[in-house]
Coordinates of C-alpha atoms in Angstrom, one line a residue:
M1 CA 0.0 0.0 0.0
S2 CA 1.5 3.3 -1.0
I3 CA -0.2 5.6 1.5
L4 CA 2.0 6.8 4.4
L5 CA 1.1 8.7 7.5
P6 CA 1.0 12.4 6.7
S7 CA 3.5 14.8 8.2
M8 CA 1.4 17.8 7.2
C9 CA -2.2 18.6 6.4
F10 CA -3.7 17.6 3.1
A11 CA -6.7 19.4 1.4
N12 CA -7.0 17.0 -1.5
V13 CA -8.7 13.6 -1.9
E14 CA -6.4 10.8 -2.9
T15 CA -7.3 7.5 -4.6
F16 CA -6.3 4.3 -2.9
K17 CA -4.1 2.1 -5.0
P18 CA -3.0 -1.3 -3.7
E19 CA 0.8 -1.8 -3.9
F20 CA 3.4 -4.0 -2.2
P21 CA 5.8 -1.9 -0.2
K22 CA 9.2 -1.4 -1.6
F23 CA 12.1 -2.9 0.3
D24 CA 14.3 0.1 1.1
H25 CA 17.9 -0.8 1.7
T26 CA 18.7 2.8 2.6
Q27 CA 16.2 2.7 5.5
Q28 CA 17.6 -0.6 6.7
N29 CA 21.2 0.6 6.7
T30 CA 20.8 4.1 8.1
Q31 CA 18.2 3.7 10.8
T32 CA 19.3 3.9 14.4
T33 CA 17.7 0.9 16.2
K34 CA 18.8 -1.4 18.9
V35 CA 17.3 -4.8 19.4
E36 CA 17.6 -6.4 22.9
Y37 CA 16.6 -9.8 23.9
L38 CA 14.3 -9.7 26.9
G39 CA 13.6 -13.4 27.4
F40 CA 10.5 -15.6 26.9
A41 CA 7.1 -14.1 27.2
T42 CA 4.4 -16.4 28.5
L43 CA 1.1 -16.9 26.6
N44 CA -1.8 -19.0 27.7
A45 CA -1.2 -22.7 28.4
Q46 CA 2.4 -21.9 29.2
V47 CA 3.4 -21.3 25.6
K48 CA 6.8 -19.5 25.6
I49 CA 7.7 -16.9 22.9
P50 CA 11.1 -15.1 22.6
T51 CA 10.6 -11.4 23.1
Y52 CA 12.7 -8.5 22.0
V53 CA 12.7 -4.7 22.8
V54 CA 13.3 -2.5 19.8
S55 CA 14.8 0.9 20.8
I56 CA 14.7 3.8 18.2
D57 CA 16.0 7.3 17.8
N58 CA 14.5 9.4 20.6
P59 CA 12.1 11.9 18.9
F60 CA 11.6 14.0 22.0
S61 CA 15.2 14.7 23.2
G62 CA 17.1 14.0 20.1
D63 CA 19.8 12.4 22.2
G64 CA 20.1 8.7 22.7
L65 CA 17.5 6.0 22.1
F66 CA 13.8 5.8 23.0
N67 CA 13.0 2.6 24.8
D68 CA 9.4 1.7 25.6
I69 CA 9.1 -1.9 26.8
A70 CA 5.5 -1.8 28.1
P71 CA 3.7 -4.0 29.0
C72 CA 6.8 -6.0 29.9
T73 CA 9.4 -5.0 32.5
T74 CA 11.3 -8.2 32.7
A75 CA 10.9 -11.6 31.0
K76 CA 9.3 -12.9 34.2
T77 CA 6.5 -10.3 34.1
C78 CA 6.0 -10.5 30.3
Q79 CA 2.7 -12.3 30.0
F80 CA -0.1 -12.2 27.4
N81 CA -3.6 -13.5 27.6
F82 CA -3.5 -15.0 24.1
N83 CA -4.1 -18.5 22.8
L84 CA -1.4 -19.9 20.5
P85 CA -1.1 -23.6 19.7
K86 CA 2.1 -25.1 21.1
A87 CA 3.0 -26.2 17.5
Y88 CA 3.5 -22.6 16.6
E89 CA 5.7 -21.8 19.6
T90 CA 9.0 -21.9 17.6
Q91 CA 7.6 -20.0 14.6
F92 CA 7.1 -16.6 16.2
K93 CA 8.8 -13.9 18.2
I94 CA 7.3 -10.9 20.0
L95 CA 8.7 -7.4 19.3
L96 CA 8.0 -4.5 21.7
L97 CA 8.0 -1.6 19.3
S98 CA 8.2 1.9 20.7
G99 CA 5.0 3.9 20.2
I100 CA 3.3 0.8 18.9
G101 CA 3.5 -1.9 21.5
P102 CA 3.8 -5.7 21.2
V103 CA 3.6 -7.4 17.8
L104 CA 3.7 -11.1 17.0
V105 CA 5.9 -11.7 14.0
P106 CA 7.5 -14.7 12.3
Q107 CA 10.7 -15.8 14.0
D108 CA 13.1 -15.1 11.1
W109 CA 11.8 -11.7 10.0
N110 CA 13.8 -8.5 9.9
I111 CA 12.9 -5.0 11.2
I112 CA 13.4 -2.7 8.2
R113 CA 11.9 0.5 9.7
S114 CA 10.8 1.4 13.2
S115 CA 10.5 5.1 14.0
M116 CA 8.6 7.8 15.8
G117 CA 8.3 11.4 14.8
A118 CA 8.4 14.4 17.2
S119 CA 4.6 14.6 17.0
G120 CA 4.3 11.0 18.4
V121 CA 3.5 9.3 15.1
A122 CA 5.0 5.8 15.2
S123 CA 5.5 3.4 12.3
A124 CA 7.2 0.1 11.6
Q125 CA 7.8 -2.1 8.6
L126 CA 9.0 -5.7 8.8
F127 CA 10.0 -8.0 5.9
S128 CA 10.5 -11.7 5.5
P129 CA 14.1 -12.7 4.6
D130 CA 13.2 -13.1 0.9
Q131 CA 11.5 -9.7 1.0
Q132 CA 8.3 -11.2 -0.5
E133 CA 6.2 -10.8 2.6
V134 CA 5.6 -7.7 4.8
I135 CA 3.9 -6.3 7.9
T136 CA 3.3 -2.6 8.2
I137 CA 2.1 -0.8 11.3
D138 CA 1.1 2.8 12.0
N139 CA 0.0 4.5 15.2
T140 CA -0.6 8.2 15.4
A141 CA -0.5 8.0 19.2
S142 CA -1.1 11.5 20.8
C143 CA -0.8 13.6 17.6
A144 CA -4.0 15.6 17.3
G145 CA -5.4 15.3 13.8
C146 CA -2.5 13.3 12.3
G147 CA -4.5 10.1 11.8
M148 CA -7.7 11.6 10.3
H149 CA -6.3 11.7 6.8
Q150 CA -5.4 8.1 6.6
A151 CA -8.4 7.0 8.7
T152 CA -10.9 8.2 6.0
L153 CA -10.0 5.2 3.9
Y154 CA -11.3 2.8 6.5
F155 CA -13.9 5.0 8.2
P156 CA -15.5 6.9 5.2
E157 CA -18.0 8.5 7.6
I158 CA -15.4 11.0 8.8
L159 CA -14.4 12.1 5.2
K160 CA -16.5 15.3 5.3
K161 CA -15.0 16.2 8.7
S162 CA -11.5 15.6 7.5
L163 CA -12.0 17.8 4.5
K164 CA -13.6 20.5 6.6
Y165 CA -10.4 20.7 8.7
E166 CA -8.2 20.5 5.6
F167 CA -6.6 17.1 6.5
G168 CA -7.7 15.8 3.1
A169 CA -8.9 12.2 2.6
I170 CA -8.3 8.9 0.8
Q171 CA -11.1 7.2 -1.1
D172 CA -11.4 3.7 -2.4
K173 CA -12.9 4.9 -5.7
N174 CA -12.1 1.6 -7.5
K175 CA -13.6 -0.6 -4.8
F176 CA -10.4 -2.5 -3.9
L177 CA -11.1 -2.7 -0.2
N178 CA -13.4 -5.2 1.6
L179 CA -14.4 -3.6 4.9
V180 CA -16.0 -5.3 7.8
K181 CA -17.0 -2.8 10.5
V182 CA -16.7 -4.4 13.9
N183 CA -17.9 -1.4 15.8
K184 CA -17.6 2.4 15.7
H185 CA -13.9 2.3 16.3
K186 CA -12.7 -0.8 14.6
V187 CA -12.8 -2.3 11.1
Y188 CA -11.3 -5.4 9.5
F189 CA -10.1 -5.0 6.0
S190 CA -8.6 -6.9 3.1
Y191 CA -7.6 -6.1 -0.5
Q192 CA -5.7 -7.8 -3.4
I193 CA -2.4 -6.4 -4.5
P194 CA -2.1 -6.9 -8.3
H195 CA 0.2 -9.8 -9.1
Y196 CA 0.6 -10.8 -5.4
P197 CA -0.5 -14.4 -4.6
N198 CA -2.6 -13.7 -1.5
K199 CA -4.8 -11.0 -0.2
T200 CA -3.5 -8.5 2.3
H201 CA -5.5 -8.4 5.6
G202 CA -5.5 -5.9 8.4
I203 CA -7.2 -4.1 11.3
A204 CA -7.7 -0.4 11.6
Y205 CA -8.8 1.6 14.7
Y206 CA -10.0 5.2 14.9
A207 CA -11.2 7.5 17.6
D208 CA -11.3 11.3 18.0
E209 CA -12.4 14.1 20.4
D210 CA -16.0 13.6 19.5
D211 CA -15.8 10.2 21.1
G212 CA -14.4 11.6 24.4
N213 CA -10.8 11.2 23.4
A214 CA -8.3 14.0 24.0
Y215 CA -6.7 13.4 20.6
T216 CA -7.5 11.9 17.2
N217 CA -6.0 8.5 17.2
F218 CA -5.5 6.1 14.3
Q219 CA -3.9 2.7 14.4
K220 CA -3.4 0.2 11.6
I221 CA -1.7 -3.1 11.0
E222 CA -1.7 -4.9 7.6
V223 CA -0.2 -8.2 6.8
S224 CA 0.8 -9.5 3.3
L225 CA 1.8 -13.1 3.4
K226 CA 2.0 -15.9 0.8
P227 CA -0.8 -18.5 0.7
E228 CA 1.3 -21.1 2.4
H229 CA 1.6 -18.8 5.5
K230 CA -2.1 -17.9 5.6
E231 CA -2.5 -19.4 9.0
L232 CA 0.2 -17.2 10.5
T233 CA -1.7 -14.1 9.4
R234 CA -4.6 -15.0 11.6
Y235 CA -2.4 -15.3 14.7
I236 CA -0.5 -12.1 13.9
L237 CA -3.7 -10.1 13.6
N238 CA -5.5 -11.7 16.5
F239 CA -2.5 -11.1 18.8
Y240 CA -2.4 -7.4 17.7
Q241 CA -6.1 -7.2 18.4
S242 CA -5.8 -8.7 21.8
T243 CA -3.0 -6.3 22.9
H244 CA -4.2 -3.0 21.4

């Protein structure tokens, strides 16, 4: 998907176009990140998953690394109320991403981009070793208004409001998206990337000040995996849903 979180206001309406994210070697080689092994997190039924803390450039002080390890403080206190079959125990790891939180990802995947802007907008991109599969995550955190532009694609009912405040909007004019509205604040979505073997699936969340929130907040995870890894997609999304 080619739409990125906006760093400034948009007054125009963009058209959604499904695309597979490009593998950016520059981002991989120049980003300042530090990955630390925390130990094994415990899931339900005593399933143990290796867990890592991903530290990134500190967007607030500009000095040193920003390290957010919530909800874990040590390996012994890192527990998640999530059901994962024992057979998948060795196929996953958990990454604690600053500004995003815990994410379940395939064991051998790489972090290509994990960052946070000074406004509190966090994003991450993870690729499989062969660069043919990808997970992208965005979280506008406490940045007022930052998420409204991107959220219009998944919550069309806020389009008029977004245009009114000159944040712009994204529309699915060609009907690529399949949206399933879970409730006012959450939707499941899927779409087919041209020439990609399997559909991309994801979850989007949105809430703003009209809902009693101090800030407009948008979160999204989308997973593009090959058909043979379809079962992994379900666990990745369900884990994200259970922890966010």
